[in-house]
Tab-separated table of N, CA, C and O in Angstrom:
chain	number	residue	atom	x	y	z
A	144	GLY	N	-17.498	-214.065	-29.275
A	144	GLY	CA	-17.075	-215.028	-29.204
A	144	GLY	C	-16.479	-216.122	-29.452
A	144	GLY	O	-17.986	-216.002	-30.492
A	145	ALA	N	-16.178	-217.224	-30.254
A	145	ALA	CA	-15.441	-217.922	-31.610
A	145	ALA	C	-16.436	-219.065	-31.295
A	145	ALA	O	-15.734	-219.856	-30.297
A	146	GLU	N	-17.083	-219.327	-32.231
A	146	GLU	CA	-17.047	-221.553	-32.081
A	146	GLU	C	-16.302	-222.012	-31.786
A	146	GLU	O	-14.764	-221.834	-32.728
A	147	LYS	N	-16.341	-222.897	-30.676
A	147	LYS	CA	-15.462	-223.754	-31.133
A	147	LYS	C	-15.777	-225.649	-30.845
A	147	LYS	O	-17.246	-225.405	-31.229
A	148	PRO	N	-14.885	-226.508	-31.607
A	148	PRO	CA	-15.179	-227.317	-32.055
A	148	PRO	C	-16.255	-228.655	-31.041
A	148	PRO	O	-15.689	-227.843	-29.621
A	149	ILE	N	-17.161	-229.431	-31.089
A	149	ILE	CA	-17.821	-230.092	-29.853
A	149	ILE	C	-17.007	-230.774	-29.304
A	149	ILE	O	-17.215	-230.528	-27.711
A	150	GLY	N	-15.994	-231.750	-29.694
A	150	GLY	CA	-14.630	-232.029	-28.613
A	150	GLY	C	-14.017	-231.199	-27.648
A	150	GLY	O	-14.128	-231.136	-26.950
A	151	VAL	N	-14.406	-229.736	-28.139
A	151	VAL	CA	-13.310	-229.159	-26.511
A	151	VAL	C	-14.572	-229.057	-25.966
A	151	VAL	O	-14.240	-229.296	-24.663
A	152	TYR	N	-15.622	-228.770	-26.022
A	152	TYR	CA	-17.450	-229.014	-25.095
A	152	TYR	C	-17.365	-230.138	-24.191
A	152	TYR	O	-17.232	-230.235	-23.399
A	153	GLN	N	-17.532	-231.425	-25.194
A	153	GLN	CA	-17.338	-232.409	-24.679
A	153	GLN	C	-16.166	-232.835	-23.513
A	153	GLN	O	-16.346	-233.527	-22.765
A	154	GLU	N	-14.794	-232.418	-24.067
A	154	GLU	CA	-13.816	-232.732	-22.526
A	154	GLU	C	-14.529	-231.799	-21.482
A	154	GLU	O	-13.811	-231.917	-20.605
A	155	ILE	N	-14.404	-230.805	-21.795
A	155	ILE	CA	-14.627	-229.654	-20.390
A	155	ILE	C	-15.763	-230.544	-19.837
A	155	ILE	O	-15.614	-230.835	-18.559
A	156	ILE	N	-16.918	-231.026	-20.603
A	156	ILE	CA	-17.836	-230.910	-19.776
A	156	ILE	C	-17.876	-232.987	-18.830
A	156	ILE	O	-18.653	-233.034	-17.786
A	157	GLU	N	-17.397	-233.734	-19.548
A	157	GLU	CA	-16.180	-234.873	-18.904
A	157	GLU	C	-15.669	-234.672	-17.799
A	157	GLU	O	-15.570	-235.514	-16.728
A	158	GLY	N	-15.138	-233.338	-18.029
A	158	GLY	CA	-13.590	-233.402	-16.790
A	158	GLY	C	-14.772	-233.476	-15.699
A	158	GLY	O	-14.098	-233.149	-14.189
A	159	TYR	N	-16.236	-232.253	-15.454
A	159	TYR	CA	-16.329	-231.933	-14.714
A	159	TYR	C	-17.494	-232.111	-14.331
A	159	TYR	O	-18.050	-231.659	-12.846
A	160	THR	N	-18.343	-232.854	-14.998
A	160	THR	CA	-19.537	-233.407	-14.872
A	160	THR	C	-19.373	-235.220	-15.100
A	160	THR	O	-18.716	-235.577	-15.448
A	161	ILE	N	-21.011	-235.575	-14.462
A	161	ILE	CA	-20.979	-236.803	-14.400
A	161	ILE	C	-22.824	-237.244	-14.400
A	161	ILE	O	-22.927	-236.165	-14.800
A	162	LYS	N	-22.712	-238.056	-15.455
A	162	LYS	CA	-24.143	-238.400	-15.981
A	162	LYS	C	-25.011	-237.952	-15.302
A	162	LYS	O	-25.036	-237.858	-14.343
A	163	ASN	N	-25.763	-237.218	-16.320
A	163	ASN	CA	-27.532	-236.504	-15.764
A	163	ASN	C	-27.042	-235.010	-14.737
A	163	ASN	O	-28.196	-234.856	-14.233
A	164	ASP	N	-26.020	-234.778	-14.620
A	164	ASP	CA	-25.525	-233.580	-14.276
A	164	ASP	C	-26.217	-232.509	-15.085
A	164	ASP	O	-26.276	-232.440	-15.705
A	165	VAL	N	-26.288	-231.619	-14.480
A	165	VAL	CA	-26.962	-230.286	-15.214
A	165	VAL	C	-25.591	-229.552	-15.728
A	165	VAL	O	-25.266	-228.842	-14.754
A	166	VAL	N	-25.683	-228.730	-16.609
A	166	VAL	CA	-24.758	-228.179	-17.196
A	166	VAL	C	-25.491	-226.465	-17.456
A	166	VAL	O	-26.734	-226.588	-18.325
A	167	LEU	N	-24.556	-225.113	-17.017
A	167	LEU	CA	-25.255	-224.595	-17.615
A	167	LEU	C	-24.620	-223.550	-18.122
A	167	LEU	O	-23.715	-223.382	-19.010
A	168	GLU	N	-25.457	-222.913	-18.868
A	168	GLU	CA	-24.627	-222.281	-20.487
A	168	GLU	C	-25.320	-221.358	-20.938
A	168	GLU	O	-27.020	-220.658	-21.220
A	169	PRO	N	-25.210	-219.750	-19.873
A	169	PRO	CA	-25.332	-218.160	-20.035
A	169	PRO	C	-25.848	-217.701	-21.430
A	169	PRO	O	-26.254	-216.803	-21.645
A	170	PHE	N	-24.705	-218.179	-22.720
A	170	PHE	CA	-24.739	-217.384	-23.370
A	170	PHE	C	-24.442	-218.359	-25.159
A	170	PHE	O	-23.235	-219.147	-25.085
A	171	CYS	N	-25.454	-218.895	-25.230
A	171	CYS	CA	-26.162	-220.286	-25.837
A	171	CYS	C	-25.406	-220.377	-27.440
A	171	CYS	O	-25.166	-221.112	-27.952
A	172	GLY	N	-25.294	-219.037	-27.963
A	172	GLY	CA	-24.551	-218.948	-29.295
A	172	GLY	C	-25.788	-219.694	-30.382
A	172	GLY	O	-27.091	-219.947	-29.954
A	173	THR	N	-24.675	-221.193	-30.791
A	173	THR	CA	-25.368	-221.892	-31.763
A	173	THR	C	-25.594	-223.008	-31.370
A	173	THR	O	-25.915	-223.980	-32.107
A	174	GLY	N	-25.667	-223.314	-29.777
A	174	GLY	CA	-25.605	-224.498	-29.535
A	174	GLY	C	-25.252	-225.596	-29.369
A	174	GLY	O	-24.895	-226.639	-28.640
A	175	THR	N	-23.869	-225.775	-29.444
A	175	THR	CA	-22.348	-226.434	-29.140
A	175	THR	C	-22.951	-227.210	-28.318
A	175	THR	O	-22.556	-228.045	-28.041
A	176	ASN	N	-22.276	-226.227	-26.869
A	176	ASN	CA	-22.726	-227.123	-25.620
A	176	ASN	C	-23.758	-227.442	-25.279
A	176	ASN	O	-23.909	-228.854	-24.461
A	177	LEU	N	-25.050	-226.972	-26.480
A	177	LEU	CA	-26.344	-228.314	-25.743
A	177	LEU	C	-26.232	-229.501	-26.717
A	177	LEU	O	-26.097	-230.656	-26.238
A	178	VAL	N	-25.379	-229.673	-27.696
A	178	VAL	CA	-25.199	-230.709	-28.163
A	178	VAL	C	-24.423	-231.521	-27.498
A	178	VAL	O	-24.810	-232.627	-27.435
A	179	ALA	N	-23.155	-230.974	-27.040
A	179	ALA	CA	-22.492	-231.506	-26.406
A	179	ALA	C	-22.701	-232.439	-24.946
A	179	ALA	O	-22.465	-233.834	-24.095
A	180	SER	N	-23.659	-231.571	-24.228
A	180	SER	CA	-24.486	-231.921	-23.234
A	180	SER	C	-25.439	-233.153	-23.425
A	180	SER	O	-25.173	-233.945	-22.690
A	181	GLN	N	-25.633	-233.475	-24.615
A	181	GLN	CA	-26.791	-233.955	-24.721
A	181	GLN	C	-26.145	-235.268	-25.267
A	181	GLN	O	-26.538	-236.597	-24.935
A	182	ASN	N	-25.206	-235.252	-26.495
A	182	ASN	CA	-24.550	-236.500	-26.178
A	182	ASN	C	-23.718	-237.329	-25.546
A	182	ASN	O	-23.575	-238.624	-25.312
A	183	LEU	N	-23.751	-236.755	-23.775
A	183	LEU	CA	-22.740	-236.914	-23.042
A	183	LEU	C	-23.948	-237.206	-21.552
A	183	LEU	O	-23.443	-237.701	-20.559
A	184	SER	N	-25.354	-237.607	-21.787
A	184	SER	CA	-25.787	-237.283	-21.220
A	184	SER	C	-26.038	-236.721	-20.256
A	184	SER	O	-26.764	-237.310	-18.826
A	185	ARG	N	-25.735	-235.158	-20.288
A	185	ARG	CA	-26.018	-234.065	-19.163
A	185	ARG	C	-27.428	-233.715	-19.910
A	185	ARG	O	-27.835	-233.386	-20.848
A	186	ARG	N	-28.048	-232.608	-19.016
A	186	ARG	CA	-28.677	-231.767	-18.982
A	186	ARG	C	-28.369	-230.839	-19.229
A	186	ARG	O	-27.779	-229.983	-18.738
A	187	CYS	N	-28.758	-229.709	-19.872
A	187	CYS	CA	-28.324	-228.600	-20.430
A	187	CYS	C	-29.273	-227.280	-20.025
A	187	CYS	O	-30.692	-227.765	-20.430
A	188	PHE	N	-28.996	-226.132	-19.538
A	188	PHE	CA	-30.343	-225.071	-18.911
A	188	PHE	C	-28.934	-224.138	-20.367
A	188	PHE	O	-28.063	-223.409	-19.515
A	189	ALA	N	-29.532	-223.679	-21.089
A	189	ALA	CA	-29.258	-222.673	-21.894
A	189	ALA	C	-29.955	-221.569	-21.563
A	189	ALA	O	-30.742	-221.438	-22.378
A	190	ALA	N	-29.317	-220.324	-22.226
A	190	ALA	CA	-30.140	-218.442	-22.691
A	190	ALA	C	-29.242	-218.232	-23.815
A	190	ALA	O	-27.651	-218.015	-23.677
A	191	GLU	N	-30.355	-217.712	-24.654
A	191	GLU	CA	-29.752	-216.651	-25.165
A	191	GLU	C	-30.936	-215.362	-26.001
A	191	GLU	O	-32.261	-215.906	-25.762
A	192	ILE	N	-30.326	-214.720	-25.810
A	192	ILE	CA	-31.296	-213.202	-26.144
A	192	ILE	C	-31.609	-213.151	-27.711
A	192	ILE	O	-32.475	-211.999	-27.789
A	193	SER	N	-30.335	-213.896	-28.737
A	193	SER	CA	-30.870	-212.770	-29.530
A	193	SER	C	-31.456	-214.467	-30.227
A	193	SER	O	-30.987	-215.641	-30.551
A	194	PRO	N	-32.761	-213.687	-31.424
A	194	PRO	CA	-33.751	-214.453	-31.316
A	194	PRO	C	-32.415	-215.040	-33.212
A	194	PRO	O	-33.280	-216.298	-32.866
A	195	ALA	N	-31.852	-215.195	-33.629
A	195	ALA	CA	-31.357	-215.628	-34.592
A	195	ALA	C	-30.284	-216.095	-34.508
A	195	ALA	O	-30.330	-218.114	-34.656
A	196	TYR	N	-30.030	-215.960	-33.242
A	196	TYR	CA	-29.154	-217.662	-32.328
A	196	TYR	C	-29.679	-218.589	-32.218
A	196	TYR	O	-30.087	-220.031	-31.938
A	197	CYS	N	-31.094	-217.424	-31.596
A	197	CYS	CA	-32.369	-219.399	-31.228
A	197	CYS	C	-32.480	-219.933	-31.688
A	197	CYS	O	-32.728	-221.287	-32.163
A	198	ALA	N	-32.931	-219.601	-33.314
A	198	ALA	CA	-33.658	-220.093	-34.035
A	198	ALA	C	-32.424	-220.941	-35.052
A	198	ALA	O	-32.677	-222.625	-35.061
A	199	VAL	N	-31.019	-220.545	-34.886
A	199	VAL	CA	-30.346	-221.656	-35.471
A	199	VAL	C	-30.508	-222.859	-34.576
A	199	VAL	O	-30.172	-223.884	-34.519
A	200	THR	N	-30.263	-222.226	-32.684
A	200	THR	CA	-30.005	-224.028	-31.862
A	200	THR	C	-30.803	-224.355	-31.795
A	200	THR	O	-30.775	-225.373	-31.809
A	201	LEU	N	-32.248	-224.047	-32.112
A	201	LEU	CA	-33.743	-224.560	-32.287
A	201	LEU	C	-33.329	-225.931	-33.048
A	201	LEU	O	-34.010	-226.990	-33.161
A	202	GLU	N	-32.643	-225.183	-34.390
A	202	GLU	CA	-33.062	-226.165	-36.018
A	202	GLU	C	-31.881	-227.353	-35.210
A	202	GLU	O	-31.956	-228.550	-36.006
A	203	ARG	N	-30.996	-226.782	-35.126
A	203	ARG	CA	-29.619	-227.857	-34.420
A	203	ARG	C	-29.739	-228.864	-33.772
A	203	ARG	O	-29.676	-229.745	-34.249
A	204	MET	N	-30.655	-228.914	-32.545
A	204	MET	CA	-31.270	-229.653	-32.160
A	204	MET	C	-31.924	-230.402	-32.335
A	204	MET	O	-32.536	-231.880	-32.352
A	205	ALA	N	-33.018	-229.788	-33.070
A	205	ALA	CA	-34.029	-230.790	-33.540
A	205	ALA	C	-33.398	-231.807	-34.663
A	205	ALA	O	-33.310	-232.649	-34.962
A	206	THR	N	-32.456	-231.230	-35.658
A	206	THR	CA	-32.157	-232.087	-36.463
A	206	THR	C	-31.134	-232.984	-35.362
A	206	THR	O	-31.386	-234.760	-36.405
A	207	ALA	N	-30.386	-232.756	-34.610
A	207	ALA	CA	-29.896	-233.691	-33.925
A	207	ALA	C	-30.169	-234.703	-33.127
A	207	ALA	O	-29.844	-236.144	-33.325
A	208	PHE	N	-31.021	-234.443	-32.303
A	208	PHE	CA	-31.678	-234.860	-31.515
A	208	PHE	C	-33.162	-235.082	-31.792
A	208	PHE	O	-34.277	-234.755	-30.945
A	209	PRO	N	-33.983	-235.726	-33.016
A	209	PRO	CA	-35.589	-235.273	-33.458
A	209	PRO	C	-36.188	-236.255	-32.258
A	209	PRO	O	-37.463	-235.532	-31.717
A	210	GLU	N	-35.773	-236.927	-30.588
A	210	GLU	CA	-36.608	-237.788	-30.038
A	210	GLU	C	-36.490	-237.082	-29.173
A	210	GLU	O	-37.323	-236.967	-28.288
A	211	ILE	N	-35.528	-235.850	-28.350
A	211	ILE	CA	-35.922	-235.270	-27.076
A	211	ILE	C	-36.572	-233.764	-27.508
A	211	ILE	O	-37.516	-233.429	-28.605
A	212	THR	N	-37.642	-233.681	-26.153
A	212	THR	CA	-38.092	-232.174	-25.700
A	212	THR	C	-37.306	-231.226	-25.248
A	212	THR	O	-36.749	-231.244	-24.542
A	213	ILE	N	-37.680	-230.011	-26.532
A	213	ILE	CA	-36.846	-228.771	-26.000
A	213	ILE	C	-37.945	-227.910	-25.533
A	213	ILE	O	-38.971	-227.197	-25.843
A	214	GLU	N	-37.689	-227.567	-24.103
A	214	GLU	CA	-38.476	-226.443	-23.131
A	214	GLU	C	-38.614	-225.408	-23.348
A	214	GLU	O	-36.712	-224.928	-23.124
A	215	ARG	N	-39.048	-224.599	-23.258
A	215	ARG	CA	-38.738	-222.736	-22.803
A	215	ARG	C	-39.301	-222.282	-21.969
A	215	ARG	O	-40.314	-222.864	-22.002
A	216	ILE	N	-38.623	-222.324	-21.164
A	216	ILE	CA	-38.874	-221.584	-19.481
A	216	ILE	C	-38.846	-219.949	-19.118
A	216	ILE	O	-37.931	-219.834	-19.836
């Protein structure tokens, strides 16, 4: 799939969830949904099988939100 602007994700998340809800992202890619969820105070559980995409997502989240803890489960 193609990467979409973060605003697209934020509009969908705001339309269907409330603060502290959980967002599921089964195809994480570069982590846009994770960033959007964090911006809106939602928890996001994401999965990605590509090590390259995982590395990009981890770097992106660590740069954007150095204060949060990212857990691997």
